[in-house]
Amino acid sequence: MAKALVVVDMQNDFVTGALGTAEAQEMLPRLVEKLEKVVAQKSADILFTQDTHKENYLETQEGKNLPVIHCVKNTAGWEIVPELKKFIPYAKAVIEKKSFGTTRLPTLLKPYEEVEFVGVCTDICVISNALLLKAFYPEQKVSVDAKCCAGVNPKSHAEALNVMKMCQCEIKE
């Protein structure tokens, strides 16, 4: 079975930076362990997404609704967390995205029988990309590893997992 693993927005600003959370920091070792297994077993193609904003972030619709400057391209906060950088050479793609979901994913993920999502934020970017993919390919198996995701807070993380489950994404606990 052809499988892809999409690592969503595991960037400094979402783990230890401007929008970092304790949950993201606690989840990171589990994600490292998962990626080590995937690479060792060659069990999935890895893709990374990278939230990418410009200097004018606060002037954008997102910036007006979330006035916290984050993930500005080529800043330390924009970079993939140090713990995951060693996996970038194994990635099929690193996708810069300017929005919660990226319309590039469906084209890249069309050939896969299963696509699994991990990363942050469960309740914003993970859910946006998982449901976007499900809309494009309703018969494709879409799954989310709940232990390798973190939301803005535990409540919204759980709510997002429930929504994805209701939309026929498999939630791996």
mmCIF file with all atom_site columns, C-alpha atoms in Angstrom:
data_model
loop_
_atom_site.group_PDB
_atom_site.id
_atom_site.type_symbol
_atom_site.label_atom_id
_atom_site.label_alt_id
_atom_site.label_comp_id
_atom_site.label_asym_id
_atom_site.label_entity_id
_atom_site.label_seq_id
_atom_site.pdbx_PDB_ins_code
_atom_site.Cartn_x
_atom_site.Cartn_y
_atom_site.Cartn_z
_atom_site.occupancy
_atom_site.B_iso_or_equiv
_atom_site.pdbx_formal_charge
_atom_site.auth_seq_id
_atom_site.auth_comp_id
_atom_site.auth_asym_id
_atom_site.auth_atom_id
_atom_site.pdbx_PDB_model_num
ATOM 1   C CA . MET A 1 1   ? 0.000   0.000  0.000  1.00 0.00 ? 1   MET A CA 1
ATOM 2   C CA . ALA A 1 2   ? 1.394   3.397  -0.986 1.00 0.00 ? 2   ALA A CA 1
ATOM 3   C CA . LYS A 1 3   ? 1.302   5.648  2.068  1.00 0.00 ? 3   LYS A CA 1
ATOM 4   C CA . ALA A 1 4   ? 2.225   9.279  2.679  1.00 0.00 ? 4   ALA A CA 1
ATOM 5   C CA . LEU A 1 5   ? 2.902   10.914 6.022  1.00 0.00 ? 5   LEU A CA 1
ATOM 6   C CA . VAL A 1 6   ? 2.238   14.660 6.081  1.00 0.00 ? 6   VAL A CA 1
ATOM 7   C CA . VAL A 1 7   ? 4.041   16.550 8.844  1.00 0.00 ? 7   VAL A CA 1
ATOM 8   C CA . VAL A 1 8   ? 2.082   19.769 9.282  1.00 0.00 ? 8   VAL A CA 1
ATOM 9   C CA . ASP A 1 9   ? 3.780   23.013 10.355 1.00 0.00 ? 9   ASP A CA 1
ATOM 10  C CA . MET A 1 10  ? 6.283   21.637 12.873 1.00 0.00 ? 10  MET A CA 1
ATOM 11  C CA . GLN A 1 11  ? 8.009   24.998 13.040 1.00 0.00 ? 11  GLN A CA 1
ATOM 12  C CA . ASN A 1 12  ? 9.704   26.793 15.906 1.00 0.00 ? 12  ASN A CA 1
ATOM 13  C CA . ASP A 1 13  ? 6.941   29.388 16.263 1.00 0.00 ? 13  ASP A CA 1
ATOM 14  C CA . PHE A 1 14  ? 4.332   26.643 16.835 1.00 0.00 ? 14  PHE A CA 1
ATOM 15  C CA . VAL A 1 15  ? 6.402   24.608 19.270 1.00 0.00 ? 15  VAL A CA 1
ATOM 16  C CA . THR A 1 16  ? 8.547   26.959 21.371 1.00 0.00 ? 16  THR A CA 1
ATOM 17  C CA . GLY A 1 17  ? 7.969   30.354 19.771 1.00 0.00 ? 17  GLY A CA 1
ATOM 18  C CA . ALA A 1 18  ? 5.236   32.957 19.421 1.00 0.00 ? 18  ALA A CA 1
ATOM 19  C CA . LEU A 1 19  ? 2.391   30.394 19.262 1.00 0.00 ? 19  LEU A CA 1
ATOM 20  C CA . GLY A 1 20  ? 4.124   27.498 20.992 1.00 0.00 ? 20  GLY A CA 1
ATOM 21  C CA . THR A 1 21  ? 2.319   25.267 23.468 1.00 0.00 ? 21  THR A CA 1
ATOM 22  C CA . ALA A 1 22  ? 3.305   22.797 26.158 1.00 0.00 ? 22  ALA A CA 1
ATOM 23  C CA . GLU A 1 23  ? 1.282   20.160 24.272 1.00 0.00 ? 23  GLU A CA 1
ATOM 24  C CA . ALA A 1 24  ? 3.354   20.652 21.106 1.00 0.00 ? 24  ALA A CA 1
ATOM 25  C CA . GLN A 1 25  ? 6.565   20.364 23.112 1.00 0.00 ? 25  GLN A CA 1
ATOM 26  C CA . GLU A 1 26  ? 5.313   17.199 24.855 1.00 0.00 ? 26  GLU A CA 1
ATOM 27  C CA . MET A 1 27  ? 4.228   15.623 21.558 1.00 0.00 ? 27  MET A CA 1
ATOM 28  C CA . LEU A 1 28  ? 7.528   16.265 19.757 1.00 0.00 ? 28  LEU A CA 1
ATOM 29  C CA . PRO A 1 29  ? 9.469   13.228 21.094 1.00 0.00 ? 29  PRO A CA 1
ATOM 30  C CA . ARG A 1 30  ? 6.639   10.916 19.964 1.00 0.00 ? 30  ARG A CA 1
ATOM 31  C CA . LEU A 1 31  ? 6.777   12.455 16.496 1.00 0.00 ? 31  LEU A CA 1
ATOM 32  C CA . VAL A 1 32  ? 10.558  12.047 16.327 1.00 0.00 ? 32  VAL A CA 1
ATOM 33  C CA . GLU A 1 33  ? 10.165  8.374  17.250 1.00 0.00 ? 33  GLU A CA 1
ATOM 34  C CA . LYS A 1 34  ? 7.466   7.912  14.598 1.00 0.00 ? 34  LYS A CA 1
ATOM 35  C CA . LEU A 1 35  ? 9.583   9.531  11.886 1.00 0.00 ? 35  LEU A CA 1
ATOM 36  C CA . GLU A 1 36  ? 12.603  7.431  12.860 1.00 0.00 ? 36  GLU A CA 1
ATOM 37  C CA . LYS A 1 37  ? 10.508  4.280  12.329 1.00 0.00 ? 37  LYS A CA 1
ATOM 38  C CA . VAL A 1 38  ? 9.080   5.513  9.031  1.00 0.00 ? 38  VAL A CA 1
ATOM 39  C CA . VAL A 1 39  ? 12.551  6.306  7.691  1.00 0.00 ? 39  VAL A CA 1
ATOM 40  C CA . ALA A 1 40  ? 14.083  3.048  8.964  1.00 0.00 ? 40  ALA A CA 1
ATOM 41  C CA . GLN A 1 41  ? 11.242  0.911  7.574  1.00 0.00 ? 41  GLN A CA 1
ATOM 42  C CA . LYS A 1 42  ? 10.641  3.042  4.473  1.00 0.00 ? 42  LYS A CA 1
ATOM 43  C CA . SER A 1 43  ? 6.951   2.628  5.283  1.00 0.00 ? 43  SER A CA 1
ATOM 44  C CA . ALA A 1 44  ? 5.717   5.974  3.925  1.00 0.00 ? 44  ALA A CA 1
ATOM 45  C CA . ASP A 1 45  ? 6.733   8.932  1.826  1.00 0.00 ? 45  ASP A CA 1
ATOM 46  C CA . ILE A 1 46  ? 7.197   11.985 4.046  1.00 0.00 ? 46  ILE A CA 1
ATOM 47  C CA . LEU A 1 47  ? 5.991   15.479 3.162  1.00 0.00 ? 47  LEU A CA 1
ATOM 48  C CA . PHE A 1 48  ? 6.385   18.575 5.319  1.00 0.00 ? 48  PHE A CA 1
ATOM 49  C CA . THR A 1 49  ? 4.218   21.679 5.237  1.00 0.00 ? 49  THR A CA 1
ATOM 50  C CA . GLN A 1 50  ? 5.569   25.000 6.389  1.00 0.00 ? 50  GLN A CA 1
ATOM 51  C CA . ASP A 1 51  ? 3.333   27.907 7.369  1.00 0.00 ? 51  ASP A CA 1
ATOM 52  C CA . THR A 1 52  ? 4.820   30.864 5.503  1.00 0.00 ? 52  THR A CA 1
ATOM 53  C CA . HIS A 1 53  ? 4.017   34.530 5.974  1.00 0.00 ? 53  HIS A CA 1
ATOM 54  C CA . LYS A 1 54  ? 5.498   37.794 4.744  1.00 0.00 ? 54  LYS A CA 1
ATOM 55  C CA . GLU A 1 55  ? 6.529   40.890 6.677  1.00 0.00 ? 55  GLU A CA 1
ATOM 56  C CA . ASN A 1 56  ? 3.045   42.373 6.106  1.00 0.00 ? 56  ASN A CA 1
ATOM 57  C CA . TYR A 1 57  ? 1.362   39.549 8.071  1.00 0.00 ? 57  TYR A CA 1
ATOM 58  C CA . LEU A 1 58  ? -0.578  41.926 10.349 1.00 0.00 ? 58  LEU A CA 1
ATOM 59  C CA . GLU A 1 59  ? -2.201  43.507 7.283  1.00 0.00 ? 59  GLU A CA 1
ATOM 60  C CA . THR A 1 60  ? -3.628  40.176 6.082  1.00 0.00 ? 60  THR A CA 1
ATOM 61  C CA . GLN A 1 61  ? -7.010  38.755 7.047  1.00 0.00 ? 61  GLN A CA 1
ATOM 62  C CA . GLU A 1 62  ? -5.310  36.109 9.184  1.00 0.00 ? 62  GLU A CA 1
ATOM 63  C CA . GLY A 1 63  ? -3.144  38.756 10.832 1.00 0.00 ? 63  GLY A CA 1
ATOM 64  C CA . LYS A 1 64  ? -6.162  40.865 11.685 1.00 0.00 ? 64  LYS A CA 1
ATOM 65  C CA . ASN A 1 65  ? -7.877  37.854 13.286 1.00 0.00 ? 65  ASN A CA 1
ATOM 66  C CA . LEU A 1 66  ? -4.732  36.456 14.918 1.00 0.00 ? 66  LEU A CA 1
ATOM 67  C CA . PRO A 1 67  ? -2.470  39.452 15.566 1.00 0.00 ? 67  PRO A CA 1
ATOM 68  C CA . VAL A 1 68  ? 0.595   37.423 16.554 1.00 0.00 ? 68  VAL A CA 1
ATOM 69  C CA . ILE A 1 69  ? 3.441   37.668 14.073 1.00 0.00 ? 69  ILE A CA 1
ATOM 70  C CA . HIS A 1 70  ? 4.673   34.149 13.339 1.00 0.00 ? 70  HIS A CA 1
ATOM 71  C CA . CYS A 1 71  ? 6.343   32.023 10.674 1.00 0.00 ? 71  CYS A CA 1
ATOM 72  C CA . VAL A 1 72  ? 7.657   34.955 8.662  1.00 0.00 ? 72  VAL A CA 1
ATOM 73  C CA . LYS A 1 73  ? 9.740   33.431 5.877  1.00 0.00 ? 73  LYS A CA 1
ATOM 74  C CA . ASN A 1 74  ? 13.465  33.098 6.584  1.00 0.00 ? 74  ASN A CA 1
ATOM 75  C CA . THR A 1 75  ? 13.169  33.853 10.307 1.00 0.00 ? 75  THR A CA 1
ATOM 76  C CA . ALA A 1 76  ? 14.090  31.434 13.104 1.00 0.00 ? 76  ALA A CA 1
ATOM 77  C CA . GLY A 1 77  ? 10.397  30.961 13.945 1.00 0.00 ? 77  GLY A CA 1
ATOM 78  C CA . TRP A 1 78  ? 9.644   29.871 10.372 1.00 0.00 ? 78  TRP A CA 1
ATOM 79  C CA . GLU A 1 79  ? 12.184  27.050 10.407 1.00 0.00 ? 79  GLU A CA 1
ATOM 80  C CA . ILE A 1 80  ? 11.301  23.415 11.032 1.00 0.00 ? 80  ILE A CA 1
ATOM 81  C CA . VAL A 1 81  ? 12.133  22.527 14.654 1.00 0.00 ? 81  VAL A CA 1
ATOM 82  C CA . PRO A 1 82  ? 15.716  21.307 15.139 1.00 0.00 ? 82  PRO A CA 1
ATOM 83  C CA . GLU A 1 83  ? 14.574  17.834 16.243 1.00 0.00 ? 83  GLU A CA 1
ATOM 84  C CA . LEU A 1 84  ? 12.950  17.231 12.831 1.00 0.00 ? 84  LEU A CA 1
ATOM 85  C CA . LYS A 1 85  ? 15.501  18.827 10.499 1.00 0.00 ? 85  LYS A CA 1
ATOM 86  C CA . LYS A 1 86  ? 17.332  15.508 10.124 1.00 0.00 ? 86  LYS A CA 1
ATOM 87  C CA . PHE A 1 87  ? 14.239  14.099 8.385  1.00 0.00 ? 87  PHE A CA 1
ATOM 88  C CA . ILE A 1 88  ? 14.011  16.815 5.710  1.00 0.00 ? 88  ILE A CA 1
ATOM 89  C CA . PRO A 1 89  ? 16.443  15.029 3.344  1.00 0.00 ? 89  PRO A CA 1
ATOM 90  C CA . TYR A 1 90  ? 14.038  12.062 3.337  1.00 0.00 ? 90  TYR A CA 1
ATOM 91  C CA . ALA A 1 91  ? 11.035  14.222 2.415  1.00 0.00 ? 91  ALA A CA 1
ATOM 92  C CA . LYS A 1 92  ? 9.406   14.002 -1.000 1.00 0.00 ? 92  LYS A CA 1
ATOM 93  C CA . ALA A 1 93  ? 8.452   17.666 -0.609 1.00 0.00 ? 93  ALA A CA 1
ATOM 94  C CA . VAL A 1 94  ? 8.535   20.637 1.734  1.00 0.00 ? 94  VAL A CA 1
ATOM 95  C CA . ILE A 1 95  ? 5.504   22.752 0.911  1.00 0.00 ? 95  ILE A CA 1
ATOM 96  C CA . GLU A 1 96  ? 5.391   26.399 1.890  1.00 0.00 ? 96  GLU A CA 1
ATOM 97  C CA . LYS A 1 97  ? 1.787   27.360 2.501  1.00 0.00 ? 97  LYS A CA 1
ATOM 98  C CA . LYS A 1 98  ? 0.300   30.806 2.923  1.00 0.00 ? 98  LYS A CA 1
ATOM 99  C CA . SER A 1 99  ? -2.978  29.616 4.388  1.00 0.00 ? 99  SER A CA 1
ATOM 100 C CA . PHE A 1 100 ? -4.266  27.027 6.852  1.00 0.00 ? 100 PHE A CA 1
ATOM 101 C CA . GLY A 1 101 ? -4.741  24.460 4.101  1.00 0.00 ? 101 GLY A CA 1
ATOM 102 C CA . THR A 1 102 ? -2.672  24.149 0.957  1.00 0.00 ? 102 THR A CA 1
ATOM 103 C CA . THR A 1 103 ? -4.216  23.409 -2.403 1.00 0.00 ? 103 THR A CA 1
ATOM 104 C CA . ARG A 1 104 ? -0.913  21.833 -3.512 1.00 0.00 ? 104 ARG A CA 1
ATOM 105 C CA . LEU A 1 105 ? -1.462  18.779 -1.311 1.00 0.00 ? 105 LEU A CA 1
ATOM 106 C CA . PRO A 1 106 ? -4.255  17.103 -3.316 1.00 0.00 ? 106 PRO A CA 1
ATOM 107 C CA . THR A 1 107 ? -2.134  16.985 -6.461 1.00 0.00 ? 107 THR A CA 1
ATOM 108 C CA . LEU A 1 108 ? 0.885   15.631 -4.602 1.00 0.00 ? 108 LEU A CA 1
ATOM 109 C CA . LEU A 1 109 ? -1.138  13.097 -2.606 1.00 0.00 ? 109 LEU A CA 1
ATOM 110 C CA . LYS A 1 110 ? -3.417  11.758 -5.335 1.00 0.00 ? 110 LYS A CA 1
ATOM 111 C CA . PRO A 1 111 ? -1.354  8.580  -5.990 1.00 0.00 ? 111 PRO A CA 1
ATOM 112 C CA . TYR A 1 112 ? -1.425  7.396  -2.369 1.00 0.00 ? 112 TYR A CA 1
ATOM 113 C CA . GLU A 1 113 ? -3.857  4.846  -0.986 1.00 0.00 ? 113 GLU A CA 1
ATOM 114 C CA . GLU A 1 114 ? -3.453  6.256  2.519  1.00 0.00 ? 114 GLU A CA 1
ATOM 115 C CA . VAL A 1 115 ? -2.414  9.657  3.800  1.00 0.00 ? 115 VAL A CA 1
ATOM 116 C CA . GLU A 1 116 ? -1.675  10.145 7.475  1.00 0.00 ? 116 GLU A CA 1
ATOM 117 C CA . PHE A 1 117 ? -1.421  13.569 9.117  1.00 0.00 ? 117 PHE A CA 1
ATOM 118 C CA . VAL A 1 118 ? 0.650   14.606 12.139 1.00 0.00 ? 118 VAL A CA 1
ATOM 119 C CA . GLY A 1 119 ? 1.745   17.982 13.478 1.00 0.00 ? 119 GLY A CA 1
ATOM 120 C CA . VAL A 1 120 ? 0.221   21.264 14.604 1.00 0.00 ? 120 VAL A CA 1
ATOM 121 C CA . CYS A 1 121 ? -2.223  22.763 15.078 1.00 0.00 ? 121 CYS A CA 1
ATOM 122 C CA . THR A 1 122 ? -4.752  19.924 15.101 1.00 0.00 ? 122 THR A CA 1
ATOM 123 C CA . ASP A 1 123 ? -7.620  22.401 15.256 1.00 0.00 ? 123 ASP A CA 1
ATOM 124 C CA . ILE A 1 124 ? -6.430  24.718 12.491 1.00 0.00 ? 124 ILE A CA 1
ATOM 125 C CA . CYS A 1 125 ? -3.948  23.432 9.920  1.00 0.00 ? 125 CYS A CA 1
ATOM 126 C CA . VAL A 1 126 ? -4.121  19.667 10.444 1.00 0.00 ? 126 VAL A CA 1
ATOM 127 C CA . ILE A 1 127 ? -7.916  19.634 10.167 1.00 0.00 ? 127 ILE A CA 1
ATOM 128 C CA . SER A 1 128 ? -7.877  22.059 7.212  1.00 0.00 ? 128 SER A CA 1
ATOM 129 C CA . ASN A 1 129 ? -5.538  19.860 5.203  1.00 0.00 ? 129 ASN A CA 1
ATOM 130 C CA . ALA A 1 130 ? -7.116  16.546 6.184  1.00 0.00 ? 130 ALA A CA 1
ATOM 131 C CA . LEU A 1 131 ? -10.625 17.703 5.227  1.00 0.00 ? 131 LEU A CA 1
ATOM 132 C CA . LEU A 1 132 ? -9.361  19.377 2.064  1.00 0.00 ? 132 LEU A CA 1
ATOM 133 C CA . LEU A 1 133 ? -7.837  16.079 0.980  1.00 0.00 ? 133 LEU A CA 1
ATOM 134 C CA . LYS A 1 134 ? -10.998 14.168 1.928  1.00 0.00 ? 134 LYS A CA 1
ATOM 135 C CA . ALA A 1 135 ? -13.046 16.585 -0.210 1.00 0.00 ? 135 ALA A CA 1
ATOM 136 C CA . PHE A 1 136 ? -10.837 15.970 -3.239 1.00 0.00 ? 136 PHE A CA 1
ATOM 137 C CA . TYR A 1 137 ? -10.617 12.188 -2.800 1.00 0.00 ? 137 TYR A CA 1
ATOM 138 C CA . PRO A 1 138 ? -13.522 10.837 -0.732 1.00 0.00 ? 138 PRO A CA 1
ATOM 139 C CA . GLU A 1 139 ? -12.388 7.228  -1.253 1.00 0.00 ? 139 GLU A CA 1
ATOM 140 C CA . GLN A 1 140 ? -8.791  7.839  -0.156 1.00 0.00 ? 140 GLN A CA 1
ATOM 141 C CA . LYS A 1 141 ? -7.978  6.668  3.362  1.00 0.00 ? 141 LYS A CA 1
ATOM 142 C CA . VAL A 1 142 ? -7.128  9.731  5.458  1.00 0.00 ? 142 VAL A CA 1
ATOM 143 C CA . SER A 1 143 ? -5.887  9.207  8.993  1.00 0.00 ? 143 SER A CA 1
ATOM 144 C CA . VAL A 1 144 ? -4.566  11.329 11.851 1.00 0.00 ? 144 VAL A CA 1
ATOM 145 C CA . ASP A 1 145 ? -2.192  10.142 14.561 1.00 0.00 ? 145 ASP A CA 1
ATOM 146 C CA . ALA A 1 146 ? -3.682  11.907 17.581 1.00 0.00 ? 146 ALA A CA 1
ATOM 147 C CA . LYS A 1 147 ? -0.602  11.229 19.724 1.00 0.00 ? 147 LYS A CA 1
ATOM 148 C CA . CYS A 1 148 ? 1.584   13.039 17.199 1.00 0.00 ? 148 CYS A CA 1
ATOM 149 C CA . CYS A 1 149 ? -0.596  16.146 16.950 1.00 0.00 ? 149 CYS A CA 1
ATOM 150 C CA . ALA A 1 150 ? -1.164  19.112 19.222 1.00 0.00 ? 150 ALA A CA 1
ATOM 151 C CA . GLY A 1 151 ? -3.814  21.794 19.099 1.00 0.00 ? 151 GLY A CA 1
ATOM 152 C CA . VAL A 1 152 ? -4.057  25.341 20.356 1.00 0.00 ? 152 VAL A CA 1
ATOM 153 C CA . ASN A 1 153 ? -5.272  23.752 23.596 1.00 0.00 ? 153 ASN A CA 1
ATOM 154 C CA . PRO A 1 154 ? -6.341  20.237 24.662 1.00 0.00 ? 154 PRO A CA 1
ATOM 155 C CA . LYS A 1 155 ? -10.057 20.978 24.282 1.00 0.00 ? 155 LYS A CA 1
ATOM 156 C CA . SER A 1 156 ? -9.844  22.280 20.716 1.00 0.00 ? 156 SER A CA 1
ATOM 157 C CA . HIS A 1 157 ? -7.451  19.416 19.837 1.00 0.00 ? 157 HIS A CA 1
ATOM 158 C CA . ALA A 1 158 ? -10.085 16.886 20.978 1.00 0.00 ? 158 ALA A CA 1
ATOM 159 C CA . GLU A 1 159 ? -12.879 18.765 19.192 1.00 0.00 ? 159 GLU A CA 1
ATOM 160 C CA . ALA A 1 160 ? -10.912 18.798 15.925 1.00 0.00 ? 160 ALA A CA 1
ATOM 161 C CA . LEU A 1 161 ? -10.221 15.061 16.192 1.00 0.00 ? 161 LEU A CA 1
ATOM 162 C CA . ASN A 1 162 ? -13.943 14.472 16.684 1.00 0.00 ? 162 ASN A CA 1
ATOM 163 C CA . VAL A 1 163 ? -14.851 16.567 13.629 1.00 0.00 ? 163 VAL A CA 1
ATOM 164 C CA . MET A 1 164 ? -12.328 14.696 11.479 1.00 0.00 ? 164 MET A CA 1
ATOM 165 C CA . LYS A 1 165 ? -13.686 11.373 12.770 1.00 0.00 ? 165 LYS A CA 1
ATOM 166 C CA . MET A 1 166 ? -17.213 12.463 11.847 1.00 0.00 ? 166 MET A CA 1
ATOM 167 C CA . CYS A 1 167 ? -15.915 13.297 8.357  1.00 0.00 ? 167 CYS A CA 1
ATOM 168 C CA . GLN A 1 168 ? -14.596 9.731  8.017  1.00 0.00 ? 168 GLN A CA 1
ATOM 169 C CA . CYS A 1 169 ? -10.948 10.325 8.783  1.00 0.00 ? 169 CYS A CA 1
ATOM 170 C CA . GLU A 1 170 ? -9.478  7.506  10.871 1.00 0.00 ? 170 GLU A CA 1
ATOM 171 C CA . ILE A 1 171 ? -8.198  8.777  14.208 1.00 0.00 ? 171 ILE A CA 1
ATOM 172 C CA . LYS A 1 172 ? -5.291  6.739  15.538 1.00 0.00 ? 172 LYS A CA 1
ATOM 173 C CA . GLU A 1 173 ? -5.037  7.011  19.309 1.00 0.00 ? 173 GLU A CA 1
#
